[in-house]
Coordinates of N, CA and C in Angstrom, one line a residue:
Chain A
Q28 N -51.8 134.2 126.1 CA -51.2 134.1 124.8 C -49.7 134.5 124.8
Q29 N -48.9 133.9 124.4 CA -47.5 134.7 124.4 C -47.4 135.8 123.5
Q30 N -46.4 136.7 124.3 CA -46.4 138.0 123.9 C -45.3 138.3 122.7
V31 N -45.8 139.2 121.8 CA -44.9 139.6 121.1 C -44.8 141.2 121.1
K32 N -43.7 141.7 121.7 CA -43.5 143.2 122.0 C -43.0 143.9 120.9
Q33 N -43.7 145.0 120.5 CA -43.5 146.1 119.4 C -43.3 147.3 119.8
S34 N -42.2 148.0 119.0 CA -42.0 149.4 119.2 C -41.3 150.0 118.2
P35 N -41.7 151.3 118.0 CA -42.2 152.3 118.7 C -44.0 152.2 118.4
Q36 N -44.7 152.8 119.0 CA -45.9 152.9 118.9 C -46.6 153.5 117.8
S37 N -45.8 154.7 117.6 CA -45.8 155.4 116.5 C -44.5 156.2 115.8
L38 N -44.6 156.5 114.5 CA -43.6 156.8 114.0 C -43.5 158.0 113.2
I39 N -42.8 158.9 113.2 CA -43.3 159.8 112.0 C -41.7 160.1 111.2
V40 N -41.7 160.2 110.1 CA -40.9 159.8 109.0 C -40.7 160.7 107.8
Q41 N -39.6 161.5 107.5 CA -39.8 162.2 106.3 C -39.9 161.7 105.3
K42 N -40.4 161.9 104.0 CA -40.1 161.1 102.8 C -38.7 160.8 102.4
G43 N -38.4 159.9 101.9 CA -36.9 159.3 101.7 C -36.3 158.8 102.9
G44 N -36.8 159.1 103.8 CA -36.2 158.5 105.2 C -36.2 156.9 105.4
I45 N -35.5 156.5 106.5 CA -35.7 155.1 106.8 C -36.5 155.0 107.9
S46 N -37.2 154.0 107.7 CA -38.3 153.8 108.8 C -37.9 152.3 109.5
I47 N -37.7 152.5 110.8 CA -37.4 151.3 111.5 C -38.5 151.0 112.6
I48 N -38.8 149.6 112.5 CA -39.8 149.2 113.6 C -39.2 147.6 114.1
N49 N -39.3 147.7 115.5 CA -38.7 146.5 116.5 C -39.6 145.8 117.0
C50 N -39.1 144.3 117.0 CA -40.2 143.4 117.7 C -39.3 142.5 118.4
A51 N -40.1 141.9 119.8 CA -39.2 140.8 120.4 C -40.2 140.0 120.7
Y52 N -39.9 138.7 120.7 CA -40.6 137.6 121.0 C -40.1 136.8 122.4
E53 N -41.1 135.8 123.0 CA -40.5 135.2 123.9 C -40.4 133.6 123.7
N54 N -41.4 133.1 122.8 CA -41.7 131.8 122.6 C -40.2 131.4 121.8
T55 N -39.5 130.6 122.0 CA -38.4 130.0 121.0 C -39.0 129.0 120.1
A56 N -40.1 128.6 120.2 CA -40.8 127.8 119.4 C -41.4 128.4 118.3
F57 N -41.6 129.7 118.3 CA -41.9 130.5 117.1 C -40.8 130.3 116.0
D58 N -41.1 130.1 114.7 CA -40.3 130.0 113.6 C -40.8 130.6 112.4
Y59 N -41.5 131.4 112.4 CA -42.2 132.4 111.5 C -42.7 133.5 111.8
F60 N -41.7 134.4 111.1 CA -42.2 135.9 111.6 C -42.2 136.8 110.4
P61 N -43.7 137.2 110.4 CA -43.8 138.1 109.3 C -44.1 139.5 109.6
W62 N -44.3 140.1 108.9 CA -44.9 141.7 108.9 C -45.9 142.1 108.3
Y63 N -47.1 142.8 108.7 CA -48.3 142.9 108.0 C -48.3 144.6 107.9
Q64 N -48.7 144.9 107.1 CA -49.3 146.2 106.7 C -51.0 146.5 106.7
Q65 N -51.6 147.5 107.3 CA -52.6 147.6 107.4 C -53.3 148.9 107.0
F66 N -54.2 149.1 106.4 CA -54.8 150.6 106.0 C -55.8 150.4 106.8
P67 N -56.5 151.7 107.4 CA -57.9 151.7 107.9 C -58.9 151.1 107.1
G68 N -59.7 150.2 107.9 CA -61.1 149.4 107.5 C -60.5 148.4 106.6
K69 N -59.3 148.0 106.1 CA -58.8 146.6 105.7 C -58.3 145.7 106.5
G70 N -58.2 144.7 106.0 CA -57.5 143.6 106.8 C -56.2 143.5 106.4
P71 N -55.4 142.9 107.3 CA -53.7 143.0 107.4 C -53.5 142.2 106.1
A72 N -52.4 143.2 105.3 CA -51.8 142.6 104.0 C -50.2 142.0 104.5
L73 N -49.8 140.9 104.0 CA -48.4 140.3 104.1 C -47.5 141.3 103.6
L74 N -46.5 141.8 104.3 CA -45.4 142.5 103.3 C -44.3 141.8 103.4
I75 N -43.7 141.1 104.4 CA -42.5 140.3 104.3 C -42.3 139.4 105.3
A76 N -41.9 138.6 105.2 CA -41.7 137.2 106.5 C -40.3 136.6 106.2
I77 N -39.8 136.1 107.6 CA -38.7 135.6 107.5 C -38.8 134.3 108.7
R78 N -37.9 133.4 108.3 CA -37.8 132.2 109.0 C -36.5 132.3 109.8
P79 N -36.2 131.6 111.0 CA -35.1 131.8 111.7 C -33.7 131.2 111.2
D80 N -33.7 130.5 110.0 CA -32.6 130.3 109.4 C -31.7 131.0 108.6
V81 N -32.3 132.2 108.3 CA -31.6 133.4 107.8 C -31.8 134.7 108.7
S82 N -30.6 135.4 108.7 CA -30.6 136.6 109.3 C -31.0 138.0 109.0
E83 N -31.6 138.0 107.5 CA -31.9 138.9 106.9 C -32.8 138.9 105.8
K84 N -33.7 139.4 105.3 CA -34.1 139.0 103.7 C -34.7 140.5 103.5
K85 N -34.7 140.5 102.4 CA -34.8 141.7 101.6 C -35.9 141.5 100.5
E86 N -37.0 142.7 100.5 CA -37.8 142.3 99.1 C -38.1 144.0 98.9
G87 N -37.5 144.6 97.9 CA -37.8 145.9 97.3 C -37.2 146.7 98.5
R88 N -37.8 147.6 98.6 CA -37.5 148.5 99.6 C -37.7 147.9 101.3
F89 N -38.1 146.7 101.4 CA -38.6 146.3 103.0 C -37.5 145.2 103.1
T90 N -37.1 145.4 104.4 CA -35.9 144.5 104.8 C -36.4 144.3 106.0
I91 N -36.4 142.7 106.5 CA -36.2 142.1 108.0 C -35.0 141.6 108.4
S92 N -34.7 142.2 109.5 CA -33.6 141.7 110.2 C -33.8 140.8 111.4
F93 N -33.3 139.8 111.4 CA -33.7 139.1 112.5 C -32.4 138.5 113.6
N94 N -32.5 138.3 114.6 CA -31.7 138.2 115.6 C -31.9 136.8 116.6
K95 N -31.7 135.7 116.2 CA -32.1 134.7 117.2 C -31.8 134.5 118.3
S96 N -30.8 134.8 118.7 CA -30.1 134.7 120.1 C -30.7 135.9 120.8
A97 N -31.3 136.9 120.5 CA -31.7 138.2 121.3 C -33.3 137.8 121.1
K98 N -33.6 137.3 120.3 CA -35.1 136.9 119.9 C -35.7 138.4 119.6
Q99 N -35.4 138.6 118.6 CA -35.6 140.2 118.2 C -35.6 140.2 116.6
F100 N -36.7 140.8 116.1 CA -36.6 141.3 114.4 C -37.1 142.6 114.2
S101 N -36.5 143.0 113.3 CA -37.2 144.4 112.9 C -37.4 144.5 111.4
L102 N -38.3 145.4 111.0 CA -38.4 145.7 110.0 C -37.9 147.3 109.3
H103 N -37.3 147.1 108.3 CA -36.6 148.4 107.6 C -37.2 149.0 106.5
I104 N -38.0 150.2 106.3 CA -38.4 150.5 105.2 C -37.5 151.8 104.7
M105 N -36.8 151.4 103.5 CA -35.7 152.4 102.8 C -36.5 153.1 101.9
D106 N -36.3 154.4 102.0 CA -36.9 155.3 101.2 C -38.3 155.5 101.1
S107 N -38.5 155.7 102.6 CA -40.1 155.9 103.1 C -40.9 157.1 102.2
Q108 N -42.1 156.4 101.8 CA -43.0 157.1 100.9 C -44.2 157.4 101.8
P109 N -44.9 158.4 101.1 CA -46.2 159.0 101.9 C -47.3 157.7 101.9
G110 N -47.2 157.0 100.7 CA -48.0 155.9 100.7 C -47.6 154.5 101.6
D111 N -46.7 154.7 102.0 CA -46.3 153.8 103.4 C -46.8 153.9 104.9
S112 N -47.7 155.2 104.6 CA -48.4 155.5 105.8 C -49.5 154.7 106.1
A113 N -49.3 153.8 107.2 CA -50.2 152.8 107.5 C -49.9 152.3 108.7
T114 N -50.3 151.3 109.5 CA -50.1 150.6 110.5 C -49.5 149.3 110.3
Y115 N -48.2 148.8 110.8 CA -47.4 148.1 110.9 C -47.6 147.1 111.7
F116 N -47.8 145.6 111.8 CA -47.7 144.6 112.8 C -46.8 144.1 112.8
C117 N -45.9 143.5 113.6 CA -45.1 142.3 113.7 C -46.0 141.1 114.1
A118 N -45.5 139.9 113.8 CA -46.2 138.6 114.5 C -45.2 137.7 114.8
A119 N -45.7 136.5 115.2 CA -44.8 135.2 115.3 C -45.8 134.1 115.2
G120 N -45.3 133.1 114.5 CA -46.2 131.9 114.7 C -45.1 130.6 114.4
G121 N -45.8 129.6 114.7 CA -45.0 128.3 114.6 C -45.2 127.6 113.2
N122 N -44.5 126.5 112.9 CA -44.5 126.0 111.5 C -45.5 125.1 111.6
Q123 N -46.0 124.5 112.4 CA -46.9 123.3 112.6 C -48.2 124.1 112.2
A124 N -48.9 123.4 111.5 CA -50.2 123.7 111.0 C -51.3 124.0 112.3
G125 N -51.7 124.7 112.3 CA -52.8 125.1 113.3 C -52.1 126.1 114.6
T126 N -51.0 126.5 114.0 CA -50.6 127.2 115.1 C -50.7 128.8 114.8
A127 N -51.5 129.5 115.7 CA -52.0 130.8 115.3 C -50.7 131.6 115.5
L128 N -51.0 133.0 114.4 CA -49.9 134.2 114.4 C -50.3 134.8 115.8
I129 N -49.4 135.5 116.5 CA -49.6 136.2 117.7 C -48.8 137.6 117.3
F130 N -49.9 138.7 117.4 CA -49.5 139.9 116.6 C -48.9 140.9 118.0
G131 N -47.6 141.7 117.4 CA -47.5 142.7 118.2 C -48.7 143.9 118.4
K132 N -48.5 144.8 119.2 CA -49.2 146.0 119.3 C -49.7 146.9 118.1
G133 N -48.6 146.9 117.3 CA -48.6 147.8 116.2 C -48.2 149.0 116.1
T134 N -47.5 149.8 114.9 CA -46.9 151.1 115.0 C -47.2 151.6 114.0
T135 N -48.2 152.8 114.2 CA -48.6 153.8 113.2 C -47.4 154.4 112.6
L136 N -47.4 154.3 111.2 CA -46.2 155.1 110.7 C -46.5 156.1 110.0
S137 N -46.3 157.5 110.0 CA -46.5 158.4 108.9 C -45.5 159.0 108.4
V138 N -45.6 158.9 107.2 CA -44.4 159.4 106.2 C -44.9 161.1 105.6
S139 N -44.2 161.7 106.2 CA -44.3 163.5 105.6 C -43.9 163.6 104.3
S140 N -44.7 164.3 103.6 CA -44.0 164.5 102.3 C -43.5 166.2 102.4
Chain B
G24 N -52.3 133.3 94.0 CA -52.2 133.2 95.3 C -53.2 132.8 96.0
A25 N -53.2 132.4 97.4 CA -54.0 131.8 98.1 C -55.2 133.3 98.7
V26 N -56.4 132.8 98.5 CA -57.6 134.3 98.4 C -58.3 133.5 99.8
V27 N -58.7 134.6 100.6 CA -59.9 134.2 101.6 C -60.8 135.4 101.5
S28 N -62.2 135.2 101.2 CA -63.1 135.8 100.8 C -63.8 135.8 102.3
Q29 N -64.2 136.9 102.8 CA -64.8 137.2 104.0 C -66.2 138.3 103.6
H30 N -67.2 137.7 104.2 CA -68.4 138.4 104.0 C -69.4 138.5 105.2
P31 N -69.9 139.6 105.7 CA -70.2 140.7 104.9 C -68.8 141.8 105.4
S32 N -68.7 142.6 104.5 CA -67.5 143.5 104.8 C -67.9 144.8 106.0
R33 N -69.2 144.9 106.1 CA -69.8 145.7 107.1 C -71.2 145.1 107.6
V34 N -71.7 145.4 108.9 CA -73.2 144.9 109.0 C -73.3 145.8 110.4
I35 N -74.4 146.0 110.4 CA -75.3 146.6 111.1 C -76.4 146.0 111.8
C36 N -76.4 145.9 113.2 CA -77.5 145.2 113.6 C -77.9 145.7 115.2
K37 N -79.0 145.4 115.4 CA -79.7 145.8 116.6 C -79.3 144.7 117.6
S38 N -79.0 145.4 119.0 CA -78.7 144.6 120.1 C -79.7 143.6 120.5
G39 N -79.1 142.4 120.8 CA -79.8 141.3 120.9 C -80.1 140.3 119.8
T40 N -79.6 140.8 118.6 CA -80.0 140.0 117.4 C -78.3 139.3 117.0
S41 N -78.4 138.4 116.2 CA -77.4 137.4 115.9 C -76.9 137.9 114.8
V42 N -75.5 137.9 114.6 CA -74.8 137.9 113.3 C -73.9 137.0 113.0
K43 N -73.9 136.7 111.4 CA -73.1 135.6 111.1 C -72.0 136.2 109.9
I44 N -70.7 135.9 110.1 CA -69.6 136.1 109.2 C -69.1 134.9 108.6
E45 N -69.0 134.9 107.1 CA -68.4 134.0 106.7 C -67.1 134.0 106.2
C46 N -66.2 133.1 106.2 CA -64.9 133.1 105.5 C -64.9 131.9 104.6
R47 N -64.6 132.1 103.2 CA -64.3 130.8 102.5 C -63.1 131.1 101.8
S48 N -62.3 130.2 101.8 CA -60.9 130.1 100.9 C -61.3 129.5 100.0
L49 N -60.7 130.4 98.8 CA -61.3 129.9 97.4 C -60.5 129.0 96.5
D50 N -59.1 128.7 96.6 CA -58.5 128.4 95.9 C -57.6 127.4 96.8
F51 N -58.0 127.0 98.0 CA -57.0 126.1 98.7 C -58.0 125.7 100.0
Q52 N -57.6 124.4 100.4 CA -58.1 123.9 101.5 C -57.7 124.4 102.8
A53 N -58.6 124.9 103.6 CA -58.2 125.7 104.8 C -58.2 124.7 105.8
T54 N -57.3 124.0 106.6 CA -57.4 123.0 107.3 C -57.7 123.6 108.8
T55 N -57.2 125.0 108.9 CA -57.3 125.4 110.2 C -57.7 126.9 109.6
M56 N -58.6 127.3 110.6 CA -59.2 128.7 110.5 C -59.0 129.8 111.6
F57 N -58.7 130.8 111.9 CA -58.3 131.4 113.1 C -59.3 132.7 113.1
W58 N -59.9 133.2 114.1 CA -60.7 134.4 114.0 C -59.8 135.3 115.0
Y59 N -59.9 136.6 114.6 CA -59.1 137.4 115.2 C -60.4 138.6 115.5
R60 N -60.3 139.5 116.7 CA -61.0 140.9 116.8 C -59.9 141.9 117.0
Q61 N -60.2 143.0 116.3 CA -59.7 144.1 116.3 C -60.3 145.4 116.8
F62 N -60.3 145.9 117.9 CA -60.6 147.2 118.6 C -60.1 148.1 117.7
P63 N -60.7 149.2 117.7 CA -60.2 150.6 116.9 C -58.7 151.0 117.7
K64 N -57.6 151.4 116.7 CA -56.2 151.7 116.9 C -55.6 150.8 118.0
Q65 N -55.9 149.6 118.0 CA -55.6 148.0 119.0 C -55.1 147.2 117.8
S66 N -54.2 146.1 118.3 CA -54.0 145.0 117.4 C -54.9 143.8 117.3
L67 N -54.7 143.1 116.4 CA -55.5 141.8 116.3 C -55.5 140.6 117.7
M68 N -56.5 140.4 118.1 CA -56.4 139.6 119.2 C -57.1 138.3 119.0
L69 N -56.1 137.3 119.0 CA -56.8 135.6 118.4 C -58.1 135.4 119.3
M70 N -59.2 135.3 119.0 CA -60.6 134.9 119.5 C -60.3 133.2 119.7
A71 N -60.3 132.3 118.7 CA -60.2 131.2 118.6 C -59.7 130.3 117.4
T72 N -59.2 129.4 117.6 CA -58.7 128.7 116.4 C -59.5 127.1 116.0
S73 N -60.1 127.1 114.9 CA -61.0 125.8 114.5 C -60.1 125.0 113.5
N74 N -60.4 123.8 113.7 CA -59.9 122.9 112.7 C -61.1 122.2 112.1
E75 N -60.9 121.7 110.7 CA -62.0 121.5 109.9 C -62.6 120.2 110.6
G76 N -63.9 120.2 110.8 CA -64.6 119.1 111.6 C -64.4 118.8 113.0
S77 N -63.7 119.7 113.7 CA -63.5 119.6 115.0 C -64.0 121.1 115.8
K78 N -64.2 121.1 117.0 CA -64.8 122.0 117.9 C -63.7 123.1 117.9
A79 N -64.0 124.3 118.0 CA -62.9 125.3 118.2 C -62.7 125.5 119.3
T80 N -61.3 125.9 119.6 CA -60.5 126.3 120.8 C -60.6 127.8 121.0
Y81 N -61.0 128.1 122.1 CA -61.4 129.6 122.3 C -60.4 130.0 123.1
E82 N -59.5 131.2 123.0 CA -58.7 131.8 123.9 C -59.4 132.3 125.2
Q83 N -58.6 132.4 126.4 CA -59.1 132.7 127.5 C -59.7 134.2 127.4
G84 N -61.1 134.1 128.0 CA -61.9 135.1 128.1 C -62.8 135.6 127.0
V85 N -62.6 134.6 126.1 CA -63.7 134.6 124.9 C -64.9 133.9 125.0
E86 N -66.0 134.1 125.1 CA -67.0 133.2 125.4 C -67.7 132.4 124.5
K87 N -67.3 131.1 124.3 CA -67.8 130.3 123.5 C -68.9 130.1 123.2
D88 N -69.7 130.4 123.8 CA -71.4 130.6 123.6 C -71.9 131.5 122.9
K89 N -70.8 132.5 122.7 CA -71.4 134.2 122.6 C -70.8 134.2 120.9
F90 N -70.0 133.6 120.9 CA -69.1 133.6 119.7 C -68.8 132.0 118.9
L91 N -69.9 131.7 118.2 CA -70.1 130.5 117.9 C -69.4 130.3 116.6
I92 N -68.4 129.1 116.5 CA -67.7 129.1 115.2 C -68.1 127.8 114.8
N93 N -67.9 127.7 113.5 CA -68.5 126.1 112.8 C -67.4 126.3 111.5
H94 N -66.8 125.3 111.6 CA -65.6 125.0 110.4 C -66.0 123.5 109.8
A95 N -67.2 123.3 109.1 CA -67.6 122.0 108.8 C -66.9 121.5 107.2
S96 N -66.4 122.7 106.6 CA -66.0 121.9 105.4 C -64.5 122.7 105.3
L97 N -63.8 122.3 104.4 CA -62.2 122.7 104.2 C -62.3 124.0 103.2
T98 N -63.4 124.4 103.2 CA -63.5 125.9 102.4 C -64.3 126.9 103.1
L99 N -64.7 126.7 104.3 CA -65.9 127.5 104.7 C -65.6 127.3 106.6
S100 N -65.6 128.6 107.0 CA -65.8 128.9 108.7 C -66.9 130.0 108.6
T101 N -67.5 130.0 109.6 CA -68.4 130.8 110.1 C -68.2 131.3 111.5
L102 N -68.3 132.7 111.7 CA -68.4 133.0 113.2 C -69.8 133.8 113.5
T103 N -70.7 133.2 114.6 CA -71.9 133.7 114.8 C -71.7 134.2 115.9
V104 N -72.1 135.9 116.1 CA -72.0 136.7 117.5 C -73.5 136.4 117.8
T105 N -73.7 136.0 118.6 CA -74.9 135.7 119.2 C -75.5 136.6 120.5
S106 N -76.6 137.3 120.3 CA -77.2 138.2 121.3 C -75.9 139.1 121.1
A107 N -75.9 140.0 120.3 CA -74.8 141.1 120.2 C -75.6 142.3 120.9
H108 N -74.4 142.8 121.3 CA -74.1 144.0 122.4 C -73.4 145.0 121.6
P109 N -73.8 146.3 122.3 CA -72.9 147.4 121.6 C -71.2 147.0 122.0
E110 N -70.9 146.5 122.9 CA -69.6 146.3 123.2 C -68.9 145.2 122.5
D111 N -69.6 144.4 121.6 CA -69.3 143.6 120.7 C -68.9 144.5 119.4
S112 N -69.3 145.4 119.2 CA -69.0 146.2 117.8 C -67.1 146.5 117.6
S113 N -67.0 145.8 116.7 CA -65.6 145.5 116.4 C -65.3 145.0 114.9
F114 N -64.0 144.8 114.7 CA -63.6 144.8 113.5 C -63.0 143.1 113.5
Y115 N -63.7 142.3 112.8 CA -63.6 140.7 112.7 C -63.0 140.4 111.7
I116 N -61.7 139.4 111.7 CA -61.0 139.1 111.0 C -60.6 137.6 111.0
C117 N -60.7 137.1 109.8 CA -60.4 135.8 109.6 C -59.1 135.4 109.1
S118 N -58.5 134.2 109.3 CA -57.3 133.7 108.7 C -57.4 132.5 108.5
A119 N -56.9 131.9 107.3 CA -57.0 130.6 107.0 C -55.9 130.0 106.7
S120 N -55.3 128.7 107.2 CA -54.2 128.2 107.0 C -54.4 126.8 106.6
G121 N -53.4 126.2 105.3 CA -53.8 124.9 105.0 C -52.2 124.6 105.2
W122 N -52.4 123.1 104.3 CA -51.2 122.4 104.0 C -50.4 123.1 103.1
N123 N -49.3 123.6 103.2 CA -48.3 124.0 102.1 C -48.9 125.7 102.0
Y124 N -49.8 126.2 102.9 CA -49.9 127.4 102.7 C -49.9 128.3 104.3
G125 N -49.3 129.3 104.3 CA -49.2 130.0 105.4 C -50.7 130.5 105.9
Y126 N -50.2 131.9 106.2 CA -51.6 132.4 106.6 C -52.2 133.4 105.6
T127 N -53.2 133.3 105.3 CA -54.4 134.3 104.6 C -55.5 134.5 105.1
F128 N -55.3 135.9 105.2 CA -56.1 136.6 105.9 C -57.5 137.3 105.1
G129 N -58.6 137.2 105.7 CA -60.0 137.9 105.1 C -59.8 139.3 105.0
S130 N -60.4 139.9 104.4 CA -60.6 141.6 104.2 C -61.2 142.1 105.6
G131 N -61.8 141.3 106.4 CA -62.5 142.0 107.7 C -63.9 142.0 107.6
T132 N -64.7 142.3 108.6 CA -65.7 142.3 108.9 C -65.9 143.4 110.0
R133 N -66.6 144.6 109.6 CA -66.6 145.6 110.5 C -68.3 145.4 111.0
L134 N -68.5 145.2 112.4 CA -69.9 145.1 113.0 C -70.1 146.5 114.1
T135 N -71.3 146.7 113.7 CA -71.6 147.9 114.6 C -72.9 147.2 115.3
V136 N -73.0 147.5 116.4 CA -74.3 146.7 117.1 C -74.8 147.9 117.9
V137 N -76.4 148.6 117.3 CA -76.8 149.7 118.0 C -77.9 149.2 118.8

């Protein structure tokens, strides 16, 4: 499988702080980059996604920054809350039907109150 | 929005028996179904990709005779773990994709083999 490298593995942020998670991909054919949030025992839930025709996308407190030339993208969580404590996965996929999402290894975020 | 229903959510089976996991797309036609496996504190690893009416394509290292995938209709795909062993205990998640729909994940199945 084509790799998607994610860092850091774990992250501790104080309430109200900014959480930043980074990902890098190899396959330039990827053109869909989602972030998923997963709570223990649950399936992953789509948080926000971006396509390479834009460099940034913001939805509420969540922002994706995308750098096509560097093949990197990141998730910023503004005003982090204890309820944001979860595991976050970046992923990359293709536009064509039948192309699977390839996931990063995940980042466990803990937001301390 | 698109919904994928996955059942059962939890199953415990004896070693050597088979277990079937179902994923149904409730409000769209899933032309492609992806099956993932997730071990504790690890990422989702793609096991196989199946297109409706075709044989599944398995990722390297995944035994196709052990993990039987059926995708006979545009709304239903099943994963059968045959002759399950304790090392097959994991969280199995399906993801459905259809025309004009991205990737919709099921809620996962926790399989415990005792």
